[in-house]
Structures are given as structure tokens and as C-alpha cells.
mmCIF file of C-alpha atoms in Angstrom:
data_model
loop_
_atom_site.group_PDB
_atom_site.id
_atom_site.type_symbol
_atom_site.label_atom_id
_atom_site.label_comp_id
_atom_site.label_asym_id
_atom_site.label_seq_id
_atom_site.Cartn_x
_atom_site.Cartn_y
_atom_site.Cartn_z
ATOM 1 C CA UNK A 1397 2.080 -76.846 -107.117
ATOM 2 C CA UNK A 1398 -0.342 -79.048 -108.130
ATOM 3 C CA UNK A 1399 -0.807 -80.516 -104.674
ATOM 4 C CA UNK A 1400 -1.459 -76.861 -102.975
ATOM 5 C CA UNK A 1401 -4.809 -76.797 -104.789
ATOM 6 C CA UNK A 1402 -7.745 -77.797 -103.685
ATOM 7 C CA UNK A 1403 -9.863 -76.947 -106.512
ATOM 8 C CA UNK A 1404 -13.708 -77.780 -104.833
ATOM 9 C CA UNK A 1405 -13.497 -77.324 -101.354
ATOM 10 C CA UNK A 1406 -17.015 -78.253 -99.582
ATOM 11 C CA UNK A 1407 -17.966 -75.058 -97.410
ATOM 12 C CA UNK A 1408 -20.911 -74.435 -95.354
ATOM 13 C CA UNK A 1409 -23.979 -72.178 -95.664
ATOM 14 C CA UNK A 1410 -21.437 -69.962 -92.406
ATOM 15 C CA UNK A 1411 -18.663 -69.911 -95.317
ATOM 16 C CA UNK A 1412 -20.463 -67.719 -98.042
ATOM 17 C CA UNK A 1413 -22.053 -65.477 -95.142
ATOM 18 C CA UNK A 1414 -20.931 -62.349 -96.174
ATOM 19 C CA UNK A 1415 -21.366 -60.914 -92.502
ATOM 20 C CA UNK A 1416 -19.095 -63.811 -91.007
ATOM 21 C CA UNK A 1417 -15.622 -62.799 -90.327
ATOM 22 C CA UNK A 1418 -12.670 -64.565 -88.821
ATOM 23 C CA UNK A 1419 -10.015 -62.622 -86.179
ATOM 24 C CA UNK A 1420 -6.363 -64.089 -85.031
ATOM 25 C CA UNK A 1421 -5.880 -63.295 -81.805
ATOM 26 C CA UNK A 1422 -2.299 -63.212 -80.545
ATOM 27 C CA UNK A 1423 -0.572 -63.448 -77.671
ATOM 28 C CA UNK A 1424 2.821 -61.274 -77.732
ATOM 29 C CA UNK A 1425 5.603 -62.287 -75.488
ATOM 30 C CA UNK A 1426 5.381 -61.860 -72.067
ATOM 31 C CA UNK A 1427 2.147 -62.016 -71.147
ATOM 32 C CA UNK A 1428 0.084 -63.133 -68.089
ATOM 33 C CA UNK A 1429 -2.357 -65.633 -70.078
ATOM 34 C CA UNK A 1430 -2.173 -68.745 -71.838
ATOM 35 C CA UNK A 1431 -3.668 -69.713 -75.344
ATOM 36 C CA UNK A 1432 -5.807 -72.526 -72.907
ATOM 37 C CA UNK A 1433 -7.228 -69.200 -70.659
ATOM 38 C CA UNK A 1434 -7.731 -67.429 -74.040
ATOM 39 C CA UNK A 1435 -9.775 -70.100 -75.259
ATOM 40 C CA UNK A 1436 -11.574 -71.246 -71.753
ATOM 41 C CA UNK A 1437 -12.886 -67.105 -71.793
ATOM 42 C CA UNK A 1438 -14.137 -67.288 -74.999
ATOM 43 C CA UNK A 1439 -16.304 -70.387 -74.587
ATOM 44 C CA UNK A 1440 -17.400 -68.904 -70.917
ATOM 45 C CA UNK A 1441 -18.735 -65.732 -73.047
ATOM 46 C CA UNK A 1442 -21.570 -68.203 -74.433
ATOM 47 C CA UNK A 1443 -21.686 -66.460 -78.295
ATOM 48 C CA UNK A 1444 -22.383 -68.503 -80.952
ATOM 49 C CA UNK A 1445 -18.710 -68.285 -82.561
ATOM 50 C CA UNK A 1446 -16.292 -70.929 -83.695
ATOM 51 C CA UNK A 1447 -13.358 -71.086 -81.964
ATOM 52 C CA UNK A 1448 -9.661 -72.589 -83.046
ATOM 53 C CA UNK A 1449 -6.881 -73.109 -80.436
ATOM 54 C CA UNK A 1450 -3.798 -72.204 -82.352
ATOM 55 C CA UNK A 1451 -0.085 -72.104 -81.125
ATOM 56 C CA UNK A 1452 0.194 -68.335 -81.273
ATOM 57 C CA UNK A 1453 -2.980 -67.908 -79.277
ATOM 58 C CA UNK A 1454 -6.675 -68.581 -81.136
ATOM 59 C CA UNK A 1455 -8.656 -67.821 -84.103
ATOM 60 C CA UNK A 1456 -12.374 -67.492 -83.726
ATOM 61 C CA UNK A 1457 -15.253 -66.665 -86.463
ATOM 62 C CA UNK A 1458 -18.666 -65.834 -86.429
ATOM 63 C CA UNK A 1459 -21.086 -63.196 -87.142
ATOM 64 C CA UNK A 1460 -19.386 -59.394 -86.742
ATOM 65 C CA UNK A 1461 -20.958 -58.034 -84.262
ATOM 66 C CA UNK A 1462 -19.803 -61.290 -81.796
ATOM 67 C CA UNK A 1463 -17.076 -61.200 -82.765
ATOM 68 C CA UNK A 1464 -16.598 -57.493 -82.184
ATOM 69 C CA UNK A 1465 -17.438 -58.289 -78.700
ATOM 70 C CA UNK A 1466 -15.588 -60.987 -77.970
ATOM 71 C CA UNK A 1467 -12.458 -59.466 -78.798
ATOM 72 C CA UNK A 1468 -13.679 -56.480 -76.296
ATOM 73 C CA UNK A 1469 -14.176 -58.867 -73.339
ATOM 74 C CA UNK A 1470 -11.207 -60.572 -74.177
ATOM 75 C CA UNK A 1471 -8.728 -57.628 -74.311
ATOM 76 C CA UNK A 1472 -9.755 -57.059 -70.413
ATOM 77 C CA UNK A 1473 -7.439 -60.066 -69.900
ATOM 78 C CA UNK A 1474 -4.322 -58.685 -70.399
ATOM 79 C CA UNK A 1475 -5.000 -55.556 -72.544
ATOM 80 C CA UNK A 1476 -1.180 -55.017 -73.653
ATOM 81 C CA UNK A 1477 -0.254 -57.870 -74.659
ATOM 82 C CA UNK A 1478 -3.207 -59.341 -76.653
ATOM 83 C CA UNK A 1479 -2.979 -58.350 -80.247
ATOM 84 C CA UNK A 1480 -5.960 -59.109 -83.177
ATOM 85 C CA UNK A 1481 -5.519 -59.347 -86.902
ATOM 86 C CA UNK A 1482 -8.219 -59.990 -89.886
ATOM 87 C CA UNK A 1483 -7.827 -63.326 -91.695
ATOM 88 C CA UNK A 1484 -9.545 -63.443 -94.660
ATOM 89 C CA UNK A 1485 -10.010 -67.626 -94.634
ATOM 90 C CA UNK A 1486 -12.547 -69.177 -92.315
ATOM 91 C CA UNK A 1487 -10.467 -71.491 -89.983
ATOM 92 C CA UNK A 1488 -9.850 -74.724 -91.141
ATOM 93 C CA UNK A 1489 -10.344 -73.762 -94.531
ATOM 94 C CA UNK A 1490 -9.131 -76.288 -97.305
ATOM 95 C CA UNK A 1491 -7.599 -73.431 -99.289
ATOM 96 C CA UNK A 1492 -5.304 -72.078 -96.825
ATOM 97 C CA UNK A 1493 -5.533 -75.013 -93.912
ATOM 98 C CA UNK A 1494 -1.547 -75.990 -93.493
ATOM 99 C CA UNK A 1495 -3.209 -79.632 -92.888
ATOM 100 C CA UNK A 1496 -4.101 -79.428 -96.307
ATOM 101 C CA UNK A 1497 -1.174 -78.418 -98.021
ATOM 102 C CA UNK A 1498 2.711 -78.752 -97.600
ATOM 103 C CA UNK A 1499 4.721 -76.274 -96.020
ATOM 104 C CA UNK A 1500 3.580 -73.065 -94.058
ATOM 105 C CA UNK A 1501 0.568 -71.290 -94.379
ATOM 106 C CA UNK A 1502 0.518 -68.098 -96.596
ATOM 107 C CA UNK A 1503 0.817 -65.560 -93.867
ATOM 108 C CA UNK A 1504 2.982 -67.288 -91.778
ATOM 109 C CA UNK A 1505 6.154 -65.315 -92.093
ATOM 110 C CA UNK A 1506 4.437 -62.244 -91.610
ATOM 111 C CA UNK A 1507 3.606 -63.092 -88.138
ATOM 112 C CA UNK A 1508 6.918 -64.912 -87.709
ATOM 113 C CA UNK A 1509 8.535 -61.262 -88.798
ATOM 114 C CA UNK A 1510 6.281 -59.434 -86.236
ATOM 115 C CA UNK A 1511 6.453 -61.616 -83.627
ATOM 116 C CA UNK A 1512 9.915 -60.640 -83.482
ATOM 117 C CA UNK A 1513 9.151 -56.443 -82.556
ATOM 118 C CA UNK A 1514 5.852 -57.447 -80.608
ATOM 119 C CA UNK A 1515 7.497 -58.002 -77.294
ATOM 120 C CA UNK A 1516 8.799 -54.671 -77.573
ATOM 121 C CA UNK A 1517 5.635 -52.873 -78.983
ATOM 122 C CA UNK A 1518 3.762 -54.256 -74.931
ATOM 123 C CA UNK A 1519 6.752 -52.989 -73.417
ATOM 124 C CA UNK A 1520 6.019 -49.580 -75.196
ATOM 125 C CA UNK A 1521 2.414 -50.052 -74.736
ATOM 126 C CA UNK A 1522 2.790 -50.625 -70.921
ATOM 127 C CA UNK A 1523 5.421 -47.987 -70.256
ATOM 128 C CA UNK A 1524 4.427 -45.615 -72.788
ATOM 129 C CA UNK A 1525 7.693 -42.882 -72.428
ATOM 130 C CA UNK A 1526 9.462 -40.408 -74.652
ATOM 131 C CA UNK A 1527 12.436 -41.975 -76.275
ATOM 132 C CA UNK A 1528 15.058 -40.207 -78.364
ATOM 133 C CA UNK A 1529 16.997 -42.553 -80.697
ATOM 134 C CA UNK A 1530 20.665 -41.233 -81.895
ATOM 135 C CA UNK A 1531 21.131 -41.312 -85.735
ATOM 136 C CA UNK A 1532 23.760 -43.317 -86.541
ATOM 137 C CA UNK A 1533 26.848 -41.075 -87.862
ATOM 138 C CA UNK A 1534 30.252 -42.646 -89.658
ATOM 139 C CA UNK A 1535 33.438 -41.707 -86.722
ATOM 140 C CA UNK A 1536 34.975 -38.784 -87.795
ATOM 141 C CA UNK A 1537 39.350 -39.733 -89.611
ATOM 142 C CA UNK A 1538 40.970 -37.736 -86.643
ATOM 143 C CA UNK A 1539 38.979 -39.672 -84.067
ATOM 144 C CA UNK A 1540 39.514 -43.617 -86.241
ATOM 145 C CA UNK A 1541 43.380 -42.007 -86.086
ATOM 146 C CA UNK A 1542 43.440 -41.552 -82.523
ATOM 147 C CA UNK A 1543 41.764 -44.919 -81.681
ATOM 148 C CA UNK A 1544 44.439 -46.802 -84.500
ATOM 149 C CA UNK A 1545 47.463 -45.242 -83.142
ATOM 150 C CA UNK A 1546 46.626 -46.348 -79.417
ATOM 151 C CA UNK A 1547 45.388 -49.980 -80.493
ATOM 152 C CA UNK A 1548 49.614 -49.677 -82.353
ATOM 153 C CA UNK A 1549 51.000 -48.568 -79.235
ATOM 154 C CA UNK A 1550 49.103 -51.328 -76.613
ATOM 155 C CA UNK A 1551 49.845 -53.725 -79.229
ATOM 156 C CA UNK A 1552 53.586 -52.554 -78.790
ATOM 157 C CA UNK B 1009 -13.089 -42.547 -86.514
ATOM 158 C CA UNK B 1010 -11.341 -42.711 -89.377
ATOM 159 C CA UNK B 1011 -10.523 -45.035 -92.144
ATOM 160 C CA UNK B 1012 -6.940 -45.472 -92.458
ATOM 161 C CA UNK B 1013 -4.965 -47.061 -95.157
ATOM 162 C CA UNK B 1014 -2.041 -49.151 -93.994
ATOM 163 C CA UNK B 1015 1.221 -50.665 -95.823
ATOM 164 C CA UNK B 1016 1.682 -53.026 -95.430
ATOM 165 C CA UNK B 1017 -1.804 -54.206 -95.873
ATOM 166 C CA UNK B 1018 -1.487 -57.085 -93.887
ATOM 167 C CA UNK B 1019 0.039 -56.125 -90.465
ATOM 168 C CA UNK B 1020 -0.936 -57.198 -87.787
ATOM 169 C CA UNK B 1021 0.956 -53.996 -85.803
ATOM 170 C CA UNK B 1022 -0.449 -51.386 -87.622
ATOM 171 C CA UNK B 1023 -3.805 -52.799 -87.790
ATOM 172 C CA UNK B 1024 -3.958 -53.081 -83.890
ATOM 173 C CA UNK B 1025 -2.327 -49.615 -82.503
ATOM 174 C CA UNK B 1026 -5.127 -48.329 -84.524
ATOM 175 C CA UNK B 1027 -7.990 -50.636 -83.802
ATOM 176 C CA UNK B 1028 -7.432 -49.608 -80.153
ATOM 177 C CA UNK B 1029 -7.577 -46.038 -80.543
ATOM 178 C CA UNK B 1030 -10.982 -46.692 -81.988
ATOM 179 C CA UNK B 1031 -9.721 -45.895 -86.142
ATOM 180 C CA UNK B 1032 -11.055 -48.152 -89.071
ATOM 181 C CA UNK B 1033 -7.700 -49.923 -90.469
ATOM 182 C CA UNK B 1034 -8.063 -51.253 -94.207
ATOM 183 C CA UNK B 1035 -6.767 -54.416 -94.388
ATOM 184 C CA UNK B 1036 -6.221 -56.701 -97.468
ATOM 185 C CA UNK B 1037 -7.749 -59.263 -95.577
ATOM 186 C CA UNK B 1038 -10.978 -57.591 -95.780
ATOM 187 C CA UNK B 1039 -10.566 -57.327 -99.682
ATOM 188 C CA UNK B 1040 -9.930 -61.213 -99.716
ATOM 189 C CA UNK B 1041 -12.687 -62.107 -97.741
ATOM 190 C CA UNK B 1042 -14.942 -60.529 -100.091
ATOM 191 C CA UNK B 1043 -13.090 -61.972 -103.307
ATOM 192 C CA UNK B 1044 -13.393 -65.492 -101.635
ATOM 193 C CA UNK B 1045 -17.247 -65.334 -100.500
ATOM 194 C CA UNK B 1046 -17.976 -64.803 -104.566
ATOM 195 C CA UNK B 1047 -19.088 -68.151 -105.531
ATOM 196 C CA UNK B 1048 -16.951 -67.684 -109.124
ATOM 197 C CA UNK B 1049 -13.432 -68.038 -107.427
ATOM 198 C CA UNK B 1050 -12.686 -71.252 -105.755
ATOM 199 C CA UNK B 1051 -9.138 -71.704 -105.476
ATOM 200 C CA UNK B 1052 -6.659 -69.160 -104.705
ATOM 201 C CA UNK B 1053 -3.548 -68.872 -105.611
ATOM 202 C CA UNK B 1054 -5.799 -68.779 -109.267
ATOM 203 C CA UNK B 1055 -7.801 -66.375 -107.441
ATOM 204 C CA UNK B 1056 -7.812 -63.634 -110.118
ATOM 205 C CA UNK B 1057 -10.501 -63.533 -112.744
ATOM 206 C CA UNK B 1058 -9.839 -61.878 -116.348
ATOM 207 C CA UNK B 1059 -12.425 -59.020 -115.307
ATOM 208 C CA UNK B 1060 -9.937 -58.457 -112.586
ATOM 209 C CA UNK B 1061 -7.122 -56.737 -114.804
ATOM 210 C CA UNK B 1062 -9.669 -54.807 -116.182
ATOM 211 C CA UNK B 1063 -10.832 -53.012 -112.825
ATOM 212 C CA UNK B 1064 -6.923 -52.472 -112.118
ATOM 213 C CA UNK B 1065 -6.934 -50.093 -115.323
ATOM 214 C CA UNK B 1066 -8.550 -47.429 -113.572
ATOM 215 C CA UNK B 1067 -4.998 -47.442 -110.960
ATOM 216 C CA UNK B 1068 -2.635 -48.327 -113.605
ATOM 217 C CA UNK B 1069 -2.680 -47.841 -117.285
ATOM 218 C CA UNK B 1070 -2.878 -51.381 -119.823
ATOM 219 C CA UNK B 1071 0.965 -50.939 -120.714
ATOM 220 C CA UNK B 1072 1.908 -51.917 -116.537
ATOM 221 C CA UNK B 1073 1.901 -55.753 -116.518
ATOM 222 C CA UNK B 1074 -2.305 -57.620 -115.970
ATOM 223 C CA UNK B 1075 -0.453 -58.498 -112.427
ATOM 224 C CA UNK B 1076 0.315 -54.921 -111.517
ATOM 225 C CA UNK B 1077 -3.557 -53.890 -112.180
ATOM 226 C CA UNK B 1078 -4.600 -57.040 -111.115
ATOM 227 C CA UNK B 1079 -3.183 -56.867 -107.523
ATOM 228 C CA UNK B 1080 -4.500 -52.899 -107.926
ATOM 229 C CA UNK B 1081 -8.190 -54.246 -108.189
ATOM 230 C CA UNK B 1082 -7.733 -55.785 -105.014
ATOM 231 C CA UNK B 1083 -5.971 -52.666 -103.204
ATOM 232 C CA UNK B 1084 -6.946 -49.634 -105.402
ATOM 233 C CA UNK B 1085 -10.597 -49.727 -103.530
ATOM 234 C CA UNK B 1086 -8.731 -49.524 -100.088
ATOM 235 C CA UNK B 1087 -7.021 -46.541 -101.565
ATOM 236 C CA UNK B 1088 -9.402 -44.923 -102.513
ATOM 237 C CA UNK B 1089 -11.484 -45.145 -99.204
ATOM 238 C CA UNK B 1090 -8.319 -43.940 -97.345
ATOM 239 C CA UNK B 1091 -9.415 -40.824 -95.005
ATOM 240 C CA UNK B 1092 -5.491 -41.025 -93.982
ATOM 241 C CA UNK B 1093 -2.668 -43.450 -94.521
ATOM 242 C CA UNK B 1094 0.878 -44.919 -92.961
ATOM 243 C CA UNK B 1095 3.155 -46.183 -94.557
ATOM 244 C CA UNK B 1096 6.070 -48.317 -93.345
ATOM 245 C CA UNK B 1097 9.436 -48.462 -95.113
ATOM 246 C CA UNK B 1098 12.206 -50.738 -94.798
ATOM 247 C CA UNK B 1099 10.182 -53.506 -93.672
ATOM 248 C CA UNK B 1100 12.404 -56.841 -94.182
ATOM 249 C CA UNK B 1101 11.839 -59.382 -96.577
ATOM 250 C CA UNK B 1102 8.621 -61.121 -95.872
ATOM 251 C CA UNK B 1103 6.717 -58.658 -94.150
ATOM 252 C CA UNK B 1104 3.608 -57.582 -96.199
ATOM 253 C CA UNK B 1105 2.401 -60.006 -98.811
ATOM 254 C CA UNK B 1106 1.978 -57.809 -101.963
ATOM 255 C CA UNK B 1107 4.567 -60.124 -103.540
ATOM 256 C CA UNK B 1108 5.389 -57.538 -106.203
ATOM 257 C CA UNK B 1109 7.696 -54.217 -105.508
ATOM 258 C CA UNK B 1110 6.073 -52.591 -108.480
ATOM 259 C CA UNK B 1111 2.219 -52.531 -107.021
ATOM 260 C CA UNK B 1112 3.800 -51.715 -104.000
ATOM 261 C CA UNK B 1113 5.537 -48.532 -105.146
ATOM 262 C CA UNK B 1114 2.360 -47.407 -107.128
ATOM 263 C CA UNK B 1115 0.101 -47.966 -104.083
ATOM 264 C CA UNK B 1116 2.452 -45.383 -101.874
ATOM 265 C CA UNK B 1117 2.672 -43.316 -104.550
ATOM 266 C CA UNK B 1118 -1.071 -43.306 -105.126
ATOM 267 C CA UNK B 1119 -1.687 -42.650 -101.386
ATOM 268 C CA UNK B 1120 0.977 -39.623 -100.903
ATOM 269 C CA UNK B 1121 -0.514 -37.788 -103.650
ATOM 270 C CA UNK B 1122 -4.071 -38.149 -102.248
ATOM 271 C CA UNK B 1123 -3.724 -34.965 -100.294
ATOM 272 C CA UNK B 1124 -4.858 -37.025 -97.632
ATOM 273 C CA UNK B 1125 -2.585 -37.193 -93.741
ATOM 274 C CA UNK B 1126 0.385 -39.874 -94.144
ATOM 275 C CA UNK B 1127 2.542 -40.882 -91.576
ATOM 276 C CA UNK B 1128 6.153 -42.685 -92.484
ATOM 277 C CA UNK B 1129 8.090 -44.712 -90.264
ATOM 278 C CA UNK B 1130 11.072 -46.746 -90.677
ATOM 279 C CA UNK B 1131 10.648 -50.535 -89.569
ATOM 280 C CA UNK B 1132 12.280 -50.429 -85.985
ATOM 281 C CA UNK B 1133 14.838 -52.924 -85.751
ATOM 282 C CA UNK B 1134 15.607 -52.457 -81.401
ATOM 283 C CA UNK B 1135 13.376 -51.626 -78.638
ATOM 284 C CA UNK B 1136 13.805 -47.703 -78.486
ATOM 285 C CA UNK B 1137 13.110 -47.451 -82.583
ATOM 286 C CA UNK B 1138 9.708 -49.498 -81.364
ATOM 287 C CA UNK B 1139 9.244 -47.029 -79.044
ATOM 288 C CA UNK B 1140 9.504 -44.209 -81.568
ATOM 289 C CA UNK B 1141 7.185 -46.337 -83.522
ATOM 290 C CA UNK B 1142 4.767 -46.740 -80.748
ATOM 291 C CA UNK B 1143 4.393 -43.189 -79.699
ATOM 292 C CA UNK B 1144 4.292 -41.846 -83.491
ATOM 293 C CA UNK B 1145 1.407 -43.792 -84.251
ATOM 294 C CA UNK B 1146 -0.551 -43.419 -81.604
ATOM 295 C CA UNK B 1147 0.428 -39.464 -81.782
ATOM 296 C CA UNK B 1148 -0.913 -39.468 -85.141
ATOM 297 C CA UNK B 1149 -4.076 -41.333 -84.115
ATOM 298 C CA UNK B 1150 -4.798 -39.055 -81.827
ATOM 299 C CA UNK B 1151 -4.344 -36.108 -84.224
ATOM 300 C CA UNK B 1152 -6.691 -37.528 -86.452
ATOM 301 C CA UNK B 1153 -9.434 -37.592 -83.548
ATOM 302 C CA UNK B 1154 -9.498 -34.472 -82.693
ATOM 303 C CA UNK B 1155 -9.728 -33.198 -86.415
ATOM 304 C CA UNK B 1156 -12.723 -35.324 -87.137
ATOM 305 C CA UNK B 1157 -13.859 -34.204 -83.740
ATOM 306 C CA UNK B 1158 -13.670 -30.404 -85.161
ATOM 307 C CA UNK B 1159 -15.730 -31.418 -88.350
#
């Protein structure tokens, strides 16, 4: 446990800024730009943020109100299949940096967990349509007799 | 807009679908950022202080374990700014990082007996209960626009 710790990390004056925040941005499955275009657009938008190229798409931090419109500009990319999520750590934070410590990040299976629906949440977001879905109902003895007796009698 | 209270805190789901229909989500992240940009706390996971606890009594009384109320200090304020809530049940192991079923059920508890709009799904497990999911929320979005429209 010991090792997980690092008990002084050395932050700068941007860490203790109460106004900076930090946003994940993800890509879902399926869509029509890369983690590398992600990144490219947000250094072409010129704003003094910080930007991390991660595998699930990027992480970027700054002041609020860039960051706020970053996101915006960056939506217009592919607007259903770029999610965003609060993180709470700075990027490359000692604390929470997996570089730092062994084994995945804290946070990591929540996105591995979500990942797995987000495919279907652009779908849904693209193709927004009415969908009924059937509650599930034990078969009925009469019917499970029917089905037994014919399995006996092909089986014959 | 309106601040809504999501559970779990964390998602990254929840947090979006209402981000886009222009809604306030309240995240834990929010509440960590704060707790680790005080200069007292330095390394999480020992991230609570004893005054922590304390704060948590006004969600849960001293007999419910210093974890329970400390946890609460952290979410009890994002209850309490909840305008409206939704809650997510059935979500599988891993999803949401409370770490403990017992601040989990008093934090749902707490927020259905707000009087304040709550919307319950089940965690959709194929693309048509995602669907359900989809449409729900952003139904319930919506509803909540034009009521603070009417205001």
C-alpha cells in the first residue's frame, strides 16, 4: 500500500488554482475521429490549456471558462460520439498518475464498465426512436409440457 | 438549467446526456477537486481529515460508522444542492466509486425523500434497454426545462 502513496507531491502555482479544472474527453465506439484529430483541434484552438493524449481519447485542463469552450468547439467534430467527464486530479498528477503507482488508475473500471453501453448510447443518440422492451416472463407449465413432449418424440 | 444530482456520482453517461441538454450535473469529482486544492490534504487514499466525520453528522447520526458520515461530508453537500435527481439501479460491480453500499443506500434515500423530481432507471444491459435509457433521460431533461422555464 505503502508504495501507492506519494505523500509530498510537488504541484504548481496551476495545481491549487481553485478555478482550474480538468475534463476527459472520450471517444465512444464508432466514431469518425481519432484521439490524434482530437488532440491536433485542440492545439489549433490556440487557448492556453494543457492537453494529455490518452488512449481513450484526451484529457485537457485549464482555466473554466477555456475549457468550457473547448469542449464546445470540439463536440462540432463528431457531436454523438464524443463524450466529457470531470476528473478531479490535474493530469499527470503524482497521486492518481498510473506512472506513479502499480496497477490501474482509480477510475479506471468505471470507464472500462461504460465503455461497454457507450457504443449503444451514439447509436441512440444518432437514431433517437421509440423502443419498447418486452419484460421478461417465466414460460407458462402447459407450454414447457408441450415443448418437452415434442423434444421426447423427435428424440424417438 | 438545473442542478441535478446523479448516482452514481461518477458517471460519465449520466453526467453527459445532461451536460448536453444544457443541466448542471453534480459530480463527485467536483467535491474532490475542492477537497484536493485544500493545502491540509496531500495524499489520498488518507484523504479524510477527523473534522470530516464531524460534517457527515448532519446526514447520518454518530452511531453509523466515521466512514458512512465521512463519505456523507463529501456527497451530503451535492444532496443538498439537488434541484432534481436520477438514480441508477442495478449498476454492476464497479460502476460508481462510493465503495460502501451503506452511504450509497442513505444517499438515495436522502434524495427520494427530498420532494424534489427523481428519475429511476435500471442499468441497460442490450442496445434497446440503452435506448429506453436514452430517451428517458433526455425526456426527463426536457421536462425539467420547461418547468424552470414556467418559474
Amino acid at each position: 500500500m505503502l508504495q501507492n502513496l506519494t505523500m509530498s507531491p510537488d504541484l504548481g502555482t496551476e495545481d491549487w488554482d481553485p478555478d482550474v479544472i480538468t475534463r476527459m474527453i472520450f471517444i465512444g465506439p464508432g466514431a469518425h475521429v481519432s484521439e490524434q484529430q482530437i488532440v491536433n483541434e485542440f492545439h489549433m484552438l490556440d487557448l492556453p490549456l494543457t492537453i494529455k493524449n490518452t488512449c481513450y481519447g484526451s484529457m485537457i485542463s485549464g482555466k473554466s471558462k477555456d475549457v468550457y469552450k473547448a469542449i464546445e468547439e470540439i463536440r462540432k467534430l463528431d457531436p454523438n460520439h464524443i463524450f466529457t467527464k470531470e476528473r478531479g486530479f490535474a493530469p499527470g498528477d503524482p497521486r492518481r498518475c498510473r506512472g506513479h503507482r502499480f496497477g490501474p488508475r482509480e477510475g479506471f473500471h468505471q470507464m472500462e464498465k461504460e465503455y461497454r453501453i457507450l457504443g449503444f448510447v451514439s447509436e441512440a443518440l444518432e437514431n433517437p426512436k421509440e423502443v419498447e422492451v418486452e419484460d421478461k416472463k417465466p414460460i407458462k407449465v402447459d407450454e414447457f409440457k408441450k415443448i418437452m413432449n415434442k423434444c421426447l418424440e423427435n428424440k424417438e | 438549467m438545473v442542478k441535478i444530482a446523479i448516482y452514481p456520482p461518477n458517471s460519465l453517461i449520466l453526467a453527459d446526456l445532461l451536460e448536453r441538454k444544457g443541466h448542471t450535473p453534480l459530480v463527485l469529482q467536483k467535491q474532490i477537486r475542492q477537497k484536493i486544492k485544500d493545502p491540509e490534504i496531500d495524499s489520498p487514499p488518507m484523504n479524510l481529515t477527523s473534522d470530516d466525520p464531524i460534517k457527515g453528522l448532519k446526514y447520518a447520526a454518530i452511531e453509523v460508522p466515521s466512514g458512512v458520515r465521512g463519505r456523507m461530508s463529501i456527497i451530503g453537500p451535492l444532496i443538498d444542492e439537488a434541484e432534481a435527481a436520477i438514480l441508477v439501479d442495478g449498476a454492476p460491480y464497479g460502476f460508481g466509486c462510493v465503495g460502501c453500499e451503506r452511504t450509497n443506500e442513505l444517499s438515495i434515500f436522502l434524495l427520494r425523500n427530498k420532494g424534489i423530481p427523481v428519475l429511476e432507471l435500471d442499468y441497460p444491459t442490450n442496445q434497446d434497454e440503452t435506448y429506453v435509457m436514452v430517451n428517458k433521460i433526455n425526456e426527463f431533461a426536457d421536462s425539467l426545462q420547461e418547468n424552470s422555464g414556467e418559474e
